[in-house]
Coordinates of C-alpha atoms in Angstrom, one line a residue:
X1217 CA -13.6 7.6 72.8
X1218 CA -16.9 9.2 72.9
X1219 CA -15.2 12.3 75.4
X1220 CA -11.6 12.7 72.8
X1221 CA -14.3 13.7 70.2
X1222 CA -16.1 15.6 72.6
X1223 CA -12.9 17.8 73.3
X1224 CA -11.5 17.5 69.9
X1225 CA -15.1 19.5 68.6
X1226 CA -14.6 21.7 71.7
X1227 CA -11.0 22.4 70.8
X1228 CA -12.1 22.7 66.8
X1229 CA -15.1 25.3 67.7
X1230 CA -12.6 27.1 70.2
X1231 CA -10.1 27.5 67.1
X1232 CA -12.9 28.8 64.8
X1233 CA -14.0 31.2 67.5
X1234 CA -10.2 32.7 67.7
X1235 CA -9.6 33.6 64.6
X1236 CA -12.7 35.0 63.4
X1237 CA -12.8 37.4 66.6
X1238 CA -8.6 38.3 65.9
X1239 CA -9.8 39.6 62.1
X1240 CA -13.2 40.8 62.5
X1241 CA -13.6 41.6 66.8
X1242 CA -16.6 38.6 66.8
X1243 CA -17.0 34.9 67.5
X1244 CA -19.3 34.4 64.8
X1245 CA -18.8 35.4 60.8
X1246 CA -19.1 34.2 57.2
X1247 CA -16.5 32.6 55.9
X1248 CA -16.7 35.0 52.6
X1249 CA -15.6 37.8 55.2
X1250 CA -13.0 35.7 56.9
X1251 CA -11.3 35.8 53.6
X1252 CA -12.1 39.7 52.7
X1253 CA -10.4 40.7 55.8
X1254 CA -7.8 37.8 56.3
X1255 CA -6.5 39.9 53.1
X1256 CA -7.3 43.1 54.3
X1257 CA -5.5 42.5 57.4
X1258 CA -1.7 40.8 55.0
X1259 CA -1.7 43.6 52.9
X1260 CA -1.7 46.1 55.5
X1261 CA 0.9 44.0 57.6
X1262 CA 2.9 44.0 54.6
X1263 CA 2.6 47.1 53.2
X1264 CA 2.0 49.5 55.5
X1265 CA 3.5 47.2 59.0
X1266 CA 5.4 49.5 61.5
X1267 CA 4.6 52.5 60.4
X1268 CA 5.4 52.4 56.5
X1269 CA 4.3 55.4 54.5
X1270 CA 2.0 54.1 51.5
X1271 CA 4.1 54.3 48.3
X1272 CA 5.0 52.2 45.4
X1273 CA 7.9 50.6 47.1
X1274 CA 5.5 49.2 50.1
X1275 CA 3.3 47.5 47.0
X1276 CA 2.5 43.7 47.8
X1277 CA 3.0 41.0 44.6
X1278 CA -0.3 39.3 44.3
X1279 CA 1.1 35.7 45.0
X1280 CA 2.6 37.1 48.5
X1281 CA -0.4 38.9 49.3
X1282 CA -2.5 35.5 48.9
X1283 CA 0.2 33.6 50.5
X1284 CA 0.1 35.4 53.9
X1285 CA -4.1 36.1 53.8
X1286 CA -3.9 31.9 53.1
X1287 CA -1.3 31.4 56.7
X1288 CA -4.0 33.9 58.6
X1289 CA -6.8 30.9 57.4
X1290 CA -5.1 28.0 57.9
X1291 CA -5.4 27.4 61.4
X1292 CA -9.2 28.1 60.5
X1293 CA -9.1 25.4 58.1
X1294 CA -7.8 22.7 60.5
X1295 CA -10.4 23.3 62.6
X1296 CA -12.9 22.3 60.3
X1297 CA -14.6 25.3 60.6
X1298 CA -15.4 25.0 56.7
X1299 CA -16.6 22.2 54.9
X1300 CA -14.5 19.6 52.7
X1301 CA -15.4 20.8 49.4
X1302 CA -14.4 24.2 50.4
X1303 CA -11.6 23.9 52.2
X1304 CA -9.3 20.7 51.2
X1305 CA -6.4 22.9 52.3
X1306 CA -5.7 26.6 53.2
X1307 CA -5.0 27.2 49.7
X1308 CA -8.4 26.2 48.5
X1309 CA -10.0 28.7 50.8
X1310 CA -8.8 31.9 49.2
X1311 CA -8.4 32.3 45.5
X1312 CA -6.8 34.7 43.6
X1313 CA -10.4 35.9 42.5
X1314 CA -10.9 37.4 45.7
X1315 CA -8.2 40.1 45.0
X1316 CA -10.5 41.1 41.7
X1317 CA -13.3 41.0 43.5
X1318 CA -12.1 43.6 46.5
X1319 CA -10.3 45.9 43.7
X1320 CA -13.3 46.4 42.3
X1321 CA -15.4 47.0 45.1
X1322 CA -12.9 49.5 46.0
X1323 CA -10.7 47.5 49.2
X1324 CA -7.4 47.2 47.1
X1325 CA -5.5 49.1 44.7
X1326 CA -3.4 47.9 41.9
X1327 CA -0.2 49.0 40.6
X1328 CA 0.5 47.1 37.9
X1329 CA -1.8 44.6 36.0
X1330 CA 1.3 42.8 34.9
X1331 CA 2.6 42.0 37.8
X1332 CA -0.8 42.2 40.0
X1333 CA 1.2 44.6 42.7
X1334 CA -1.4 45.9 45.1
X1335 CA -1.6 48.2 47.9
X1336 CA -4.6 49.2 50.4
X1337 CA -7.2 52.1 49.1
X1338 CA -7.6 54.7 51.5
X1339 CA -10.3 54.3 53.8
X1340 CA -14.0 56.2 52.9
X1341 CA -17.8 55.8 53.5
X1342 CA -20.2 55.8 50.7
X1343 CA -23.7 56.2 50.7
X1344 CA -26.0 53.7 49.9
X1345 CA -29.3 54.5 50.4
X1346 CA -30.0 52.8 54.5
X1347 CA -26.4 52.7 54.9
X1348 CA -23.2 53.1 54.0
X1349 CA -20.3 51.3 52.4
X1350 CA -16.8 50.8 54.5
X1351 CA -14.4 50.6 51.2
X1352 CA -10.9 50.5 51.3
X1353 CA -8.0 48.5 52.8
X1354 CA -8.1 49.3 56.4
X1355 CA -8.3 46.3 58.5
X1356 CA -11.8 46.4 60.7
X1357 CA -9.7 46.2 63.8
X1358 CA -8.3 49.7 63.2
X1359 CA -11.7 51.2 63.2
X1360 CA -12.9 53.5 66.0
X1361 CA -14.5 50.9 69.3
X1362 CA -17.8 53.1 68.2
X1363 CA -17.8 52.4 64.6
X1364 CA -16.3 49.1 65.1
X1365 CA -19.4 47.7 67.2
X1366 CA -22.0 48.8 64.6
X1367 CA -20.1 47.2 61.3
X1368 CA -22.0 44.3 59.7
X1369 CA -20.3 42.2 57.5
X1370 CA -22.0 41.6 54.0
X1371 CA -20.4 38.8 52.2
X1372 CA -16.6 40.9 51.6
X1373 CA -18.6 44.2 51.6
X1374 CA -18.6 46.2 55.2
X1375 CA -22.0 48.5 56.2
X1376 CA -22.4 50.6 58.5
X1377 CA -25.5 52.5 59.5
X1378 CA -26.1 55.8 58.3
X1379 CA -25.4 57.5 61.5
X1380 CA -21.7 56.4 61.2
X1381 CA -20.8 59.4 58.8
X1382 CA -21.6 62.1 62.0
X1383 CA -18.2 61.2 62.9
X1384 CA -16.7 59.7 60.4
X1385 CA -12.9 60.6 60.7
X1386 CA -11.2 59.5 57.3
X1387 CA -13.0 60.5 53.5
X1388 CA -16.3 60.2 51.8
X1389 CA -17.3 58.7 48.2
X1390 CA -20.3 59.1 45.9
X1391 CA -22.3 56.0 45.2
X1392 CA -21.9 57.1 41.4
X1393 CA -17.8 57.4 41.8
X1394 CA -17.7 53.9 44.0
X1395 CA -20.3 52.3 41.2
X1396 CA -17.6 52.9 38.7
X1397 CA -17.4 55.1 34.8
X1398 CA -20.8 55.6 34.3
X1399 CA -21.9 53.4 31.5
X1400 CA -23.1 54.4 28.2
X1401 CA -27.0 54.5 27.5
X1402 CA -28.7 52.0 25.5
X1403 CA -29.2 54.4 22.4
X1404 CA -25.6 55.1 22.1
X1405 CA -24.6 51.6 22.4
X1406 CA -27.4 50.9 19.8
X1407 CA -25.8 54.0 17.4
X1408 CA -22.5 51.9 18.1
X1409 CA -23.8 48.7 16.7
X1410 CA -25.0 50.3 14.1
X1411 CA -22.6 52.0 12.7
X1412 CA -19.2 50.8 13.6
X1413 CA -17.4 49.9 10.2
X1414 CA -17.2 46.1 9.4
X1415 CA -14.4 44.5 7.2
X1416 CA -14.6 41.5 4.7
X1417 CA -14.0 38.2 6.5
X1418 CA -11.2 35.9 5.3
X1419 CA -12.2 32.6 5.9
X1420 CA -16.5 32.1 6.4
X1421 CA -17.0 30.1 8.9
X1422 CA -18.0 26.5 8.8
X1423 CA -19.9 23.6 10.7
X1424 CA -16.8 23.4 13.0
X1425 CA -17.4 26.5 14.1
X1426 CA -19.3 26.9 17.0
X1427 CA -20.8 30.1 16.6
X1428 CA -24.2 31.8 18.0
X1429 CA -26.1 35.1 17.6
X1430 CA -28.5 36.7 19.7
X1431 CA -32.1 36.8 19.1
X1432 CA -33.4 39.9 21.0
X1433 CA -36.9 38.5 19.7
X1434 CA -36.4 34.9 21.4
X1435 CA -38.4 33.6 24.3
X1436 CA -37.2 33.4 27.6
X1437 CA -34.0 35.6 29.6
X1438 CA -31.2 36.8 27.4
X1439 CA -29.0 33.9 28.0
X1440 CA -31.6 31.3 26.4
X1441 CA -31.8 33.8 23.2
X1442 CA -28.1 32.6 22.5
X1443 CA -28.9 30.6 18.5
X1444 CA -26.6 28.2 17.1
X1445 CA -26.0 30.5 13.9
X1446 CA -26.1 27.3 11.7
X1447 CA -29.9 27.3 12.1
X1448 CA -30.3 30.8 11.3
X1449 CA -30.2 30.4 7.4
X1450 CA -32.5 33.5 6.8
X1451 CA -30.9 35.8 8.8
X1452 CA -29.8 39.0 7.1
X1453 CA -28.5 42.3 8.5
X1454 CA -26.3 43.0 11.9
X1455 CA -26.5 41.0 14.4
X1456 CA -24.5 40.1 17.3
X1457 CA -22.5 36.8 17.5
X1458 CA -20.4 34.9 20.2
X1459 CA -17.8 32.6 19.2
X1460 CA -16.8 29.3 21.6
X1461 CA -13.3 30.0 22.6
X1462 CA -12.5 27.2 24.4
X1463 CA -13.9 24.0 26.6
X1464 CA -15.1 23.3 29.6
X1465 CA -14.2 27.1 30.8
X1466 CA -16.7 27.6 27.5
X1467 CA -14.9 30.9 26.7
X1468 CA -16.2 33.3 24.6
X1469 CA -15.3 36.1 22.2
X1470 CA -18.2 38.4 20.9
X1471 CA -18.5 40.0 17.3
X1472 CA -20.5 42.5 15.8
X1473 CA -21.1 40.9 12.2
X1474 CA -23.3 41.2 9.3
X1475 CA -24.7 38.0 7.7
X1476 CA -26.4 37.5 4.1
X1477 CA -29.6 34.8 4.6
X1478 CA -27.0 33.4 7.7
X1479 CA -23.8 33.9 5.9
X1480 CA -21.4 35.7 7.7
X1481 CA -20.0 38.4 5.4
X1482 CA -18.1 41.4 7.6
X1483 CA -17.1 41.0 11.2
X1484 CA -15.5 43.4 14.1
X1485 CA -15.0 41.3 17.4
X1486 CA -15.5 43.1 20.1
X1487 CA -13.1 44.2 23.3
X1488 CA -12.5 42.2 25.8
X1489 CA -13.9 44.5 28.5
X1490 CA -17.2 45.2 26.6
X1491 CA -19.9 44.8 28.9
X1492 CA -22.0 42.3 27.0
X1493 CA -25.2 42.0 28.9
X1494 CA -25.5 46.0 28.8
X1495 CA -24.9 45.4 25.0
X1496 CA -28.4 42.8 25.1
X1497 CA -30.4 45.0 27.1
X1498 CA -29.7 47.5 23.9
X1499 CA -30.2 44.9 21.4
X1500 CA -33.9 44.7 23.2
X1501 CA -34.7 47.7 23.3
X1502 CA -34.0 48.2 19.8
X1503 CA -36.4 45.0 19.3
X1504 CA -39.4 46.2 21.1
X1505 CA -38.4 43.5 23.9
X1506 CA -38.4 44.8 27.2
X1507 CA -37.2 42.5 29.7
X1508 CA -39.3 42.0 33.2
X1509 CA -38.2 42.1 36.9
X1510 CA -40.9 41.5 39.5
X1511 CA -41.1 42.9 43.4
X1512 CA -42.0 40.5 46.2
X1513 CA -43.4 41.6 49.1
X1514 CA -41.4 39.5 52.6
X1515 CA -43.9 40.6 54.7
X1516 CA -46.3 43.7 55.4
X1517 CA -43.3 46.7 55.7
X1518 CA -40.3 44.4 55.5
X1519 CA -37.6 43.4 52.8
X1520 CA -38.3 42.8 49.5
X1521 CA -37.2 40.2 46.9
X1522 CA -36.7 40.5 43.5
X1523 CA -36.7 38.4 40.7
X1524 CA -35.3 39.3 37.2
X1525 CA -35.7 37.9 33.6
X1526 CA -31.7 38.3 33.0
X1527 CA -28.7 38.9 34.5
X1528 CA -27.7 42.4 35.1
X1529 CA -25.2 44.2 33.8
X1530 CA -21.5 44.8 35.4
X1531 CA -22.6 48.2 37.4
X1532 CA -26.0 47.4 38.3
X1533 CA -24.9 43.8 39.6
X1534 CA -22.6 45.2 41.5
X1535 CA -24.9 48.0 43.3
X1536 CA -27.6 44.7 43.5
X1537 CA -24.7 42.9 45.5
X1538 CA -24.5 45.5 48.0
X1539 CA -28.1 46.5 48.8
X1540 CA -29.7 42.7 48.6
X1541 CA -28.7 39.0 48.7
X1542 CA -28.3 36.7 45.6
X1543 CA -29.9 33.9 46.3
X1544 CA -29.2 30.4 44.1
X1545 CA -30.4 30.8 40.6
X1546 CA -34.1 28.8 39.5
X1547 CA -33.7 28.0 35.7
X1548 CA -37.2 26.8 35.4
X1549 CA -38.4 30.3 36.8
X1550 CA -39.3 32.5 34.0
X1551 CA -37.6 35.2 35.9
X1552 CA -34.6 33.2 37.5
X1553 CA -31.8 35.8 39.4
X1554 CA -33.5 36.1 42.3
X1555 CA -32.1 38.4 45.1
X1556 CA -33.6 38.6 48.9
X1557 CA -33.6 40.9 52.0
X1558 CA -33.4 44.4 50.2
X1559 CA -34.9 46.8 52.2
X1560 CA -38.0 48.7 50.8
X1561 CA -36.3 52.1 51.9
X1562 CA -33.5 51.2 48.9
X1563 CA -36.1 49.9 46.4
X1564 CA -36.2 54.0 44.6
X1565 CA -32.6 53.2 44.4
X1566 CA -33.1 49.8 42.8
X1567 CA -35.6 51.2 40.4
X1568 CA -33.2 54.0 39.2
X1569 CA -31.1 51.7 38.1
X1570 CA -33.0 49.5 36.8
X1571 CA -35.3 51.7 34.7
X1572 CA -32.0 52.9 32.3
X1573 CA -32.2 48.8 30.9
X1574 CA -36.2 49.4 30.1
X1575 CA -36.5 46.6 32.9
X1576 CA -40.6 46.5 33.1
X1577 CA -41.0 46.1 37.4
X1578 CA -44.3 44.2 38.4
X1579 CA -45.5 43.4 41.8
X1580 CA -46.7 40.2 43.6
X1581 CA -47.5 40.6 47.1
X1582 CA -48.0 38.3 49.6
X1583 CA -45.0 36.1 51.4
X1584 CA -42.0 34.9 49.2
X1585 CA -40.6 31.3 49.1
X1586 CA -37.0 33.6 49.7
X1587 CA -38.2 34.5 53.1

């Protein structure tokens, strides 16, 4: 009995071994690039398989996209190469989140929101600070040997040193362009609260209603300065409120309202796409409040760690994701989104973004518990 499971694990770990070198040319790789590339690699099968020019007729339905990525991983889920809970069949291992995810870090392209039709951004390098970023839909295994051999896989983003653009053979991307529309500053989102005209509300909300508003003045990060508005019974002026949608998803829709000593009295809800934490780091500013971010020193000249009072906005999240590692989030820590292994050559790229928010940086050397 004892050698079947012996060559069942052999036979497993032999499986695992196969398919993450066919996708990414190595024995060894995170499951979060698995995925990446096991969609990388359908949607250009599908779209773009012998020969195919790229054009809206080669576009890929989002359902057959994940269907194929999901037939690449299944022989890796048999294996047991993934745990249980994240794998109780190929479907589980690749959701349709993962498509969002690589359209906006610039891997996929969509058509048609409707019908989620997708087809395979060109390939470029962007610069990001130490490195740069391999976006678009070319599978790795297409890549030059030379540029293949130095790629490092970064949960479903792709790196490459910075030598890698002396011979880059395909297009290049500012950080700003890849990044996304540049976001508006925190006075002219503040001029927007302002002033954007309210209208009467038709039916004041009651005790049902589960309603809160933000406290820019509150202790603690933004997400803990969320009031229930029913205890707010002085509260007079504009403020801004969130309104539960929905349970357990706890969906939200946000409002910019004014309320008479906590009365609401005029309303105008907000878009969907508004980036709401940018709209608190406004709100703060506004207040006096600035909210506090801290450096932590690894080890003498190595990566840093940060840890930051409140969640980031949409853009500067996304350039946090690239250059660092989010580590598990520490409620009890007054500064609780903590991120590891950024290297102290990108912390003047950090900082710039950081210093639009009025994020205050401090420093703590010495080792960090991240290490």
């Amino acid at each position: 009995m004892s050698l079947e499971i012996e060559i069942v694990q052999i036979e497993r770990e032999e499986a695992r071994k196969h398919i993450a070198y066919q996708l990414v040319g190595r024995f060894e790789a995170p499951l979060l690039a698995l995925q990446a590339e096991a969609v990388r690699v359908a949607l250009w099968a599908l779209s773009r398989g012998r020969g195919r020019p790229l054009s809206l007729e080669a576009a890929v339905s989002g359902r057959t996209l994940l269907y194929r990525a999901r037939q690449i991983l299944q022989p890796y889920a048999e294996a047991g190469a993934v745990r249980p809970a994240e794998a109780a069949g190929a479907s589980s291992l690749l959701q349709p989140s993962m498509l969002k995810r690589l359209h906006e870090q610039g891997d996929l392209l969509m058509l048609s929101q409707a019908k989620e039709c997708w087809l395979p951004a060109p390939a470029r390098l962007v610069p990001l600070g130490s490195r740069y970023v391999l976006a678009g839909g070319l599978p790795s295994l297409l890549l030059p040997e030379a540029l293949r051999q130095q790629l490092r896989l970064h949960q479903t983003l792709r790196l490459l040193p910075s030598s890698a653009g002396r011979n880059w053979p395909f297009a290049f991307q500012s950080l700003a362009s890849w990044l996304g529309p540049q976001a508006p500053s925190l006075q002219e989102l503040n001029l927007f609260f302002q002033h954007i005209p309210l209208t009467n509300v038709d039916r004041p909300p009651d005790e049902s209603d589960q309603i809160e508003i933000y406290l820019p003045w509150a202790s603690g990060p933004q997400e803990k300065r969320w009031q229930p508005l029913a205890q707010q019974r002085s509260a007079q002026g504009r403020y801004l409120l969130r309104w539960r949608q929905s349970q357990p998803q706890q969906i939200w829709r946000y409002s910019i309202a004014l309320l008479d000593q906590g009365r609401l009295r005029q309303e105008q809800e907000l878009a969907a796409d508004h980036n709401i934490p940018r709209f608190c780091y406004a709100l703060d500013q506004a207040a006096g409040r600035l909210n506090q971010a801290e450096w932590i020193a690894t080890a003498p000249g190595g990566p840093l760690a940060l840890h930051l009072e409140s969640r980031l906005p949409r853009r500067e999240y996304r350039l946090l994701q690239a250059l660092g590692e989010q580590q598990p989030k520490d409620p009890k820590d007054a500064r609780p989104y903590r991120w590891r292994a950024i290297a102290a050559e990108d912390r003047p790229l950090v900082e710039a973004a950081l210093q639009p928010l009025g994020v205050r940086l401090m420093e703590r050397p010495g080792r960090s518990s991240l290490a």
